[in-house]
C-alpha positions as a printed Julia matrix, in Angstrom:
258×3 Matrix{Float64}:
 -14.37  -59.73   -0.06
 -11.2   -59.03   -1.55
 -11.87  -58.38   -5.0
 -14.63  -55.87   -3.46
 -11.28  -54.33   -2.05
  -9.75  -54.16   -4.36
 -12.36  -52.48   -7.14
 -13.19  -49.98   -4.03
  -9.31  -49.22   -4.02
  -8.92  -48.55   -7.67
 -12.09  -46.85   -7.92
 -11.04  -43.95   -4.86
  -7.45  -43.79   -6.37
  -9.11  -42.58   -9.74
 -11.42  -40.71   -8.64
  -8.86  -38.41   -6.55
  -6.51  -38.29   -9.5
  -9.21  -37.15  -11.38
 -10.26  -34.31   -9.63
  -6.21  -33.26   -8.92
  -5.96  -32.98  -12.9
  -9.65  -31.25  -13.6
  -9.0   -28.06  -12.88
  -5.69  -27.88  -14.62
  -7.04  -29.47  -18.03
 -10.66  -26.64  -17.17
  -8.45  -23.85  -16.87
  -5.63  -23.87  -18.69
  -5.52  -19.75  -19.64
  -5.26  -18.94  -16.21
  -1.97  -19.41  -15.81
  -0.49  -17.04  -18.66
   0.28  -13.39  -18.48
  -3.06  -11.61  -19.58
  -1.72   -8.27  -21.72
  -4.61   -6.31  -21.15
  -4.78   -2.75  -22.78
  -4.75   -0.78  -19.65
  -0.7    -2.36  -19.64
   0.02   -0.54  -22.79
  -1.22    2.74  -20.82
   1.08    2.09  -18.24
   4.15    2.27  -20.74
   2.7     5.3   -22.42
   2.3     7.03  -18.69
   5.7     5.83  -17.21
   7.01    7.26  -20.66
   5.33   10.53  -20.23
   6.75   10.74  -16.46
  10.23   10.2   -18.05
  10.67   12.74  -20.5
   8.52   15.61  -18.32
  11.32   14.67  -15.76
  13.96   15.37  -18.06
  12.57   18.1   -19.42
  12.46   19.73  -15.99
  15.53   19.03  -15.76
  17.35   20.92  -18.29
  15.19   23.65  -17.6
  16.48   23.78  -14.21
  19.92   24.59  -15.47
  18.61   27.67  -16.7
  20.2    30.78  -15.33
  18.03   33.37  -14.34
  19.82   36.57  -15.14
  19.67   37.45  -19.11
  22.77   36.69  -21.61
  25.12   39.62  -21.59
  25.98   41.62  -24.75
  29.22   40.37  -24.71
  29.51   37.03  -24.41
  29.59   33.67  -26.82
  27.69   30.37  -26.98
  27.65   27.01  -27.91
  24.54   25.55  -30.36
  24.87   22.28  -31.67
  22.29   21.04  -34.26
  21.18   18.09  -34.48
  21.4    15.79  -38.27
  17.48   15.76  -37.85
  14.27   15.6   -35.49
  14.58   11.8   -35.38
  15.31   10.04  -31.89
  18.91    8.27  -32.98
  19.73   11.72  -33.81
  18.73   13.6   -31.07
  20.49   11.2   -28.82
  23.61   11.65  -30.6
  23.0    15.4   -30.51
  22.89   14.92  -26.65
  25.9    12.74  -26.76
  27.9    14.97  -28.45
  26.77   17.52  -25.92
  27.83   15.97  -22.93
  31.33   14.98  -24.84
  31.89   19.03  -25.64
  31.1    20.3   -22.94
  33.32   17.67  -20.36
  36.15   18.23  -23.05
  35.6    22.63  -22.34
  35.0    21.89  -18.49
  38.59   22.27  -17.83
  39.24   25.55  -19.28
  36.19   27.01  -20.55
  35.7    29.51  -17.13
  39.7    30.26  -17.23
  39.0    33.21  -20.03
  38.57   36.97  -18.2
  37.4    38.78  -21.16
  35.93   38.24  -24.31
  38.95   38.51  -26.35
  40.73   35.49  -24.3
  37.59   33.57  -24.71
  38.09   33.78  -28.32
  41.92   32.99  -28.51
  40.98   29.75  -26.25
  38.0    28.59  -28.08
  40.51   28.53  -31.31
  43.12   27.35  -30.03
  41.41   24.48  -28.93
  39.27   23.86  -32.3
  41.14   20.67  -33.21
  40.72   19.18  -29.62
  37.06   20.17  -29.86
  36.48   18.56  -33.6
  38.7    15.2   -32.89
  36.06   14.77  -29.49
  32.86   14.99  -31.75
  34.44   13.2   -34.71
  35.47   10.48  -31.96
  31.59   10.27  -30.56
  29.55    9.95  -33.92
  32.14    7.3   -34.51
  31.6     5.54  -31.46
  27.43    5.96  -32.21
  28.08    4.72  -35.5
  27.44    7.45  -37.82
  28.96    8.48  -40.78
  27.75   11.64  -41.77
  29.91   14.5   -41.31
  30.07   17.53  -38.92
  31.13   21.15  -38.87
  32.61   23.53  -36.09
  32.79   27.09  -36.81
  34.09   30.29  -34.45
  31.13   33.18  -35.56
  28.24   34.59  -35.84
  25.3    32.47  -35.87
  21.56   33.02  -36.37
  19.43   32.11  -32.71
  15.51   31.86  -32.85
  13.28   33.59  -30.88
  12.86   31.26  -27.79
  10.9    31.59  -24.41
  11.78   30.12  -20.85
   9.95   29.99  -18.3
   9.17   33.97  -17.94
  12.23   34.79  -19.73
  11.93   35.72  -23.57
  15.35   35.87  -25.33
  15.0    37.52  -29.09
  15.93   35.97  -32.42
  19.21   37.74  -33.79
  23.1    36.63  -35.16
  25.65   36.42  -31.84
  28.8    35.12  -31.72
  28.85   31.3   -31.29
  30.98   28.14  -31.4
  28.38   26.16  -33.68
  28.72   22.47  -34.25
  26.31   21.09  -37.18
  25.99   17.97  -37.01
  24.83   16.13  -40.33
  22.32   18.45  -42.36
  21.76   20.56  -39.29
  18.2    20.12  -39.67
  16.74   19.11  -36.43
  15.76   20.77  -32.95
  19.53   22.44  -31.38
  20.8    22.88  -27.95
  22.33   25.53  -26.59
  24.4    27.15  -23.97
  26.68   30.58  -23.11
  30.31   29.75  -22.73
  31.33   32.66  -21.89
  30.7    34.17  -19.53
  29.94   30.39  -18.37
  26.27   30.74  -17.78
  24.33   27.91  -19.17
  20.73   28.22  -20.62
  19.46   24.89  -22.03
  17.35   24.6   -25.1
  14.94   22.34  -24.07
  13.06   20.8   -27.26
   9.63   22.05  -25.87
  10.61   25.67  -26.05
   8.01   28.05  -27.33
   8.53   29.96  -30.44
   7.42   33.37  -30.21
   5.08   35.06  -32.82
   6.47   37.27  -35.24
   4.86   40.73  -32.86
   6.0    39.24  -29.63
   9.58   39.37  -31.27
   9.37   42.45  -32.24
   8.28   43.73  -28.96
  10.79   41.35  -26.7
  13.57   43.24  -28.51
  12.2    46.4   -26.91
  12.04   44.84  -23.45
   8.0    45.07  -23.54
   6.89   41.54  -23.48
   4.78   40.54  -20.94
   5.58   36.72  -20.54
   3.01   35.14  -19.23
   0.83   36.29  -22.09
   3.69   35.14  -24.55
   3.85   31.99  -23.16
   0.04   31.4   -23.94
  -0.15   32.94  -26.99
   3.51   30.92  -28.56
   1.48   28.04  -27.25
  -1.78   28.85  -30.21
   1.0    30.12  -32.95
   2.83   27.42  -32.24
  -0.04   25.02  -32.79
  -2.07   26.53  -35.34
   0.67   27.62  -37.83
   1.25   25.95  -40.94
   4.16   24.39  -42.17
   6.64   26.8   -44.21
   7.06   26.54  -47.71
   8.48   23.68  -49.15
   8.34   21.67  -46.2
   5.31   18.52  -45.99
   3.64   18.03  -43.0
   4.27   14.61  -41.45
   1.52   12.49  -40.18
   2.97   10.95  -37.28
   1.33    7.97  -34.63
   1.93    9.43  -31.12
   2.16    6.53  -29.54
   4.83    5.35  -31.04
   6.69    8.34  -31.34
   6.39    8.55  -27.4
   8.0     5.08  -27.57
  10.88    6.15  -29.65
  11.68    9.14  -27.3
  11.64    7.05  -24.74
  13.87    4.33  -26.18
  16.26    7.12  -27.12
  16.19    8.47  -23.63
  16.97    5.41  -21.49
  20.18    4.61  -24.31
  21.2     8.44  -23.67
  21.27    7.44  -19.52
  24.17    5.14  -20.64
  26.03    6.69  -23.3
């Protein structure tokens, strides 16, 4: 009687650690992280959402009255189209334009805007030479009181023609990537946004004679924009969106924190 105790005994406590441990030693993939493609969608959406909000808003700092004839603006261009440098581009935005926040809307005319903006050239240079340093980059920069060539660019409804006007222009680099820009004075800001609209060589010609209808220019930069090829002496770049999205968006979240 006791050693049929005993064997019943053994035989329950087995069988009940047995079946505790199955599943475990069945299943053991259920219990990691399953990276499914539909995750890699998310990313690519929550990056999308990210830079249409920041697109929106820059544009919303866009005055809505037109650029007087007198008046002077800032551009700063960017070393080139990559992300690094288009943060740094924004940096050394933000760095300019908190260094001119404190006297920049003191000037009453044109002429005093001018005697300000040079007297203040050194402060201006030693604040972007300061900021690339700080990023880390060695290539050099130039700041220049003159005229400067704009691009035809369209905002919203607003169509602003290509010509030379007087500008405080900071290159940074080669100068060869997308630029920002803004009027300093009189201190109305109009951000270039980097998905700004080129306008066809016509449209130009006609937005200089205040006859450009700009809904119509809107649609019609969009097809120039996209079916024009590349100028001479410049390759076209195959690029992977995807990652490219990824890269803006990288650049993005370390601009939040600069």
């Amino acid at each position: 009687m006791l050693g049929s105790s005993l064997s019943y005994s053994s035989v329950s406590r087995t069988s009940s650690y047995s079946s505790v441990r199955r599943p475990y030693a069945a299943a053991p993939h259920a219990y990691r992280f399953p990276f499914r493609l539909s995750h890699l969608y998310l990313l690519v959406s929550l990056a999308v959402l990210l830079m249409s909000w920041e697109s929106v808003r820059e544009n919303a700092a866009i005055a809505p009255g037109g650029i007087p004839n007198e008046a002077i603006r800032l551009r700063i261009l960017a070393n080139s189209d990559s992300a690094v440098d288009q943060a740094v581009k924004r940096a050394v935005r933000d760095a300019v334009v908190a260094e001119m926040n404190g006297w920049a809307a003191g000037p009453q005319t044109i002429e005093q805007a001018r005697a300000a903006l040079q007297a203040r050239m050194g402060d201006i240079e030693a604040v972007v030479a300061r900021k690339l340093q700080a990023r880390g980059f060695d290539y050099g920069f130039k700041a220049e009181l003159g005229l400067a060539e704009f691009p035809t660019k369209i905002y919203g409804e607003k169509v602003y023609p290509a010509g030379d006007y007087e500008a405080l222009r900071i290159t940074l680099g080669a100068g060869d990537g997308q630029n920002w820009w803004c009027v300093l004075f009189p201190p109305l800001c109009f951000v270039d946004a980097d998905s700004g609209e080129a306008v066809p060589k016509a449209e130009a010609a006609a937005a200089k004679g205040g006859a450009v209808q700009a809904s119509a220019s809107v649609q019609d930069g969009a097809k120039t924009t996209a079916a024009a090829p590349a100028e001479p002496g410049e390759a076209p770049q195959a690029k992977f969106f995807v990652w490219e999205l990824l890269e803006s968006l990288f650049a993005f979240l370390r601009g939040l924190f600069a």
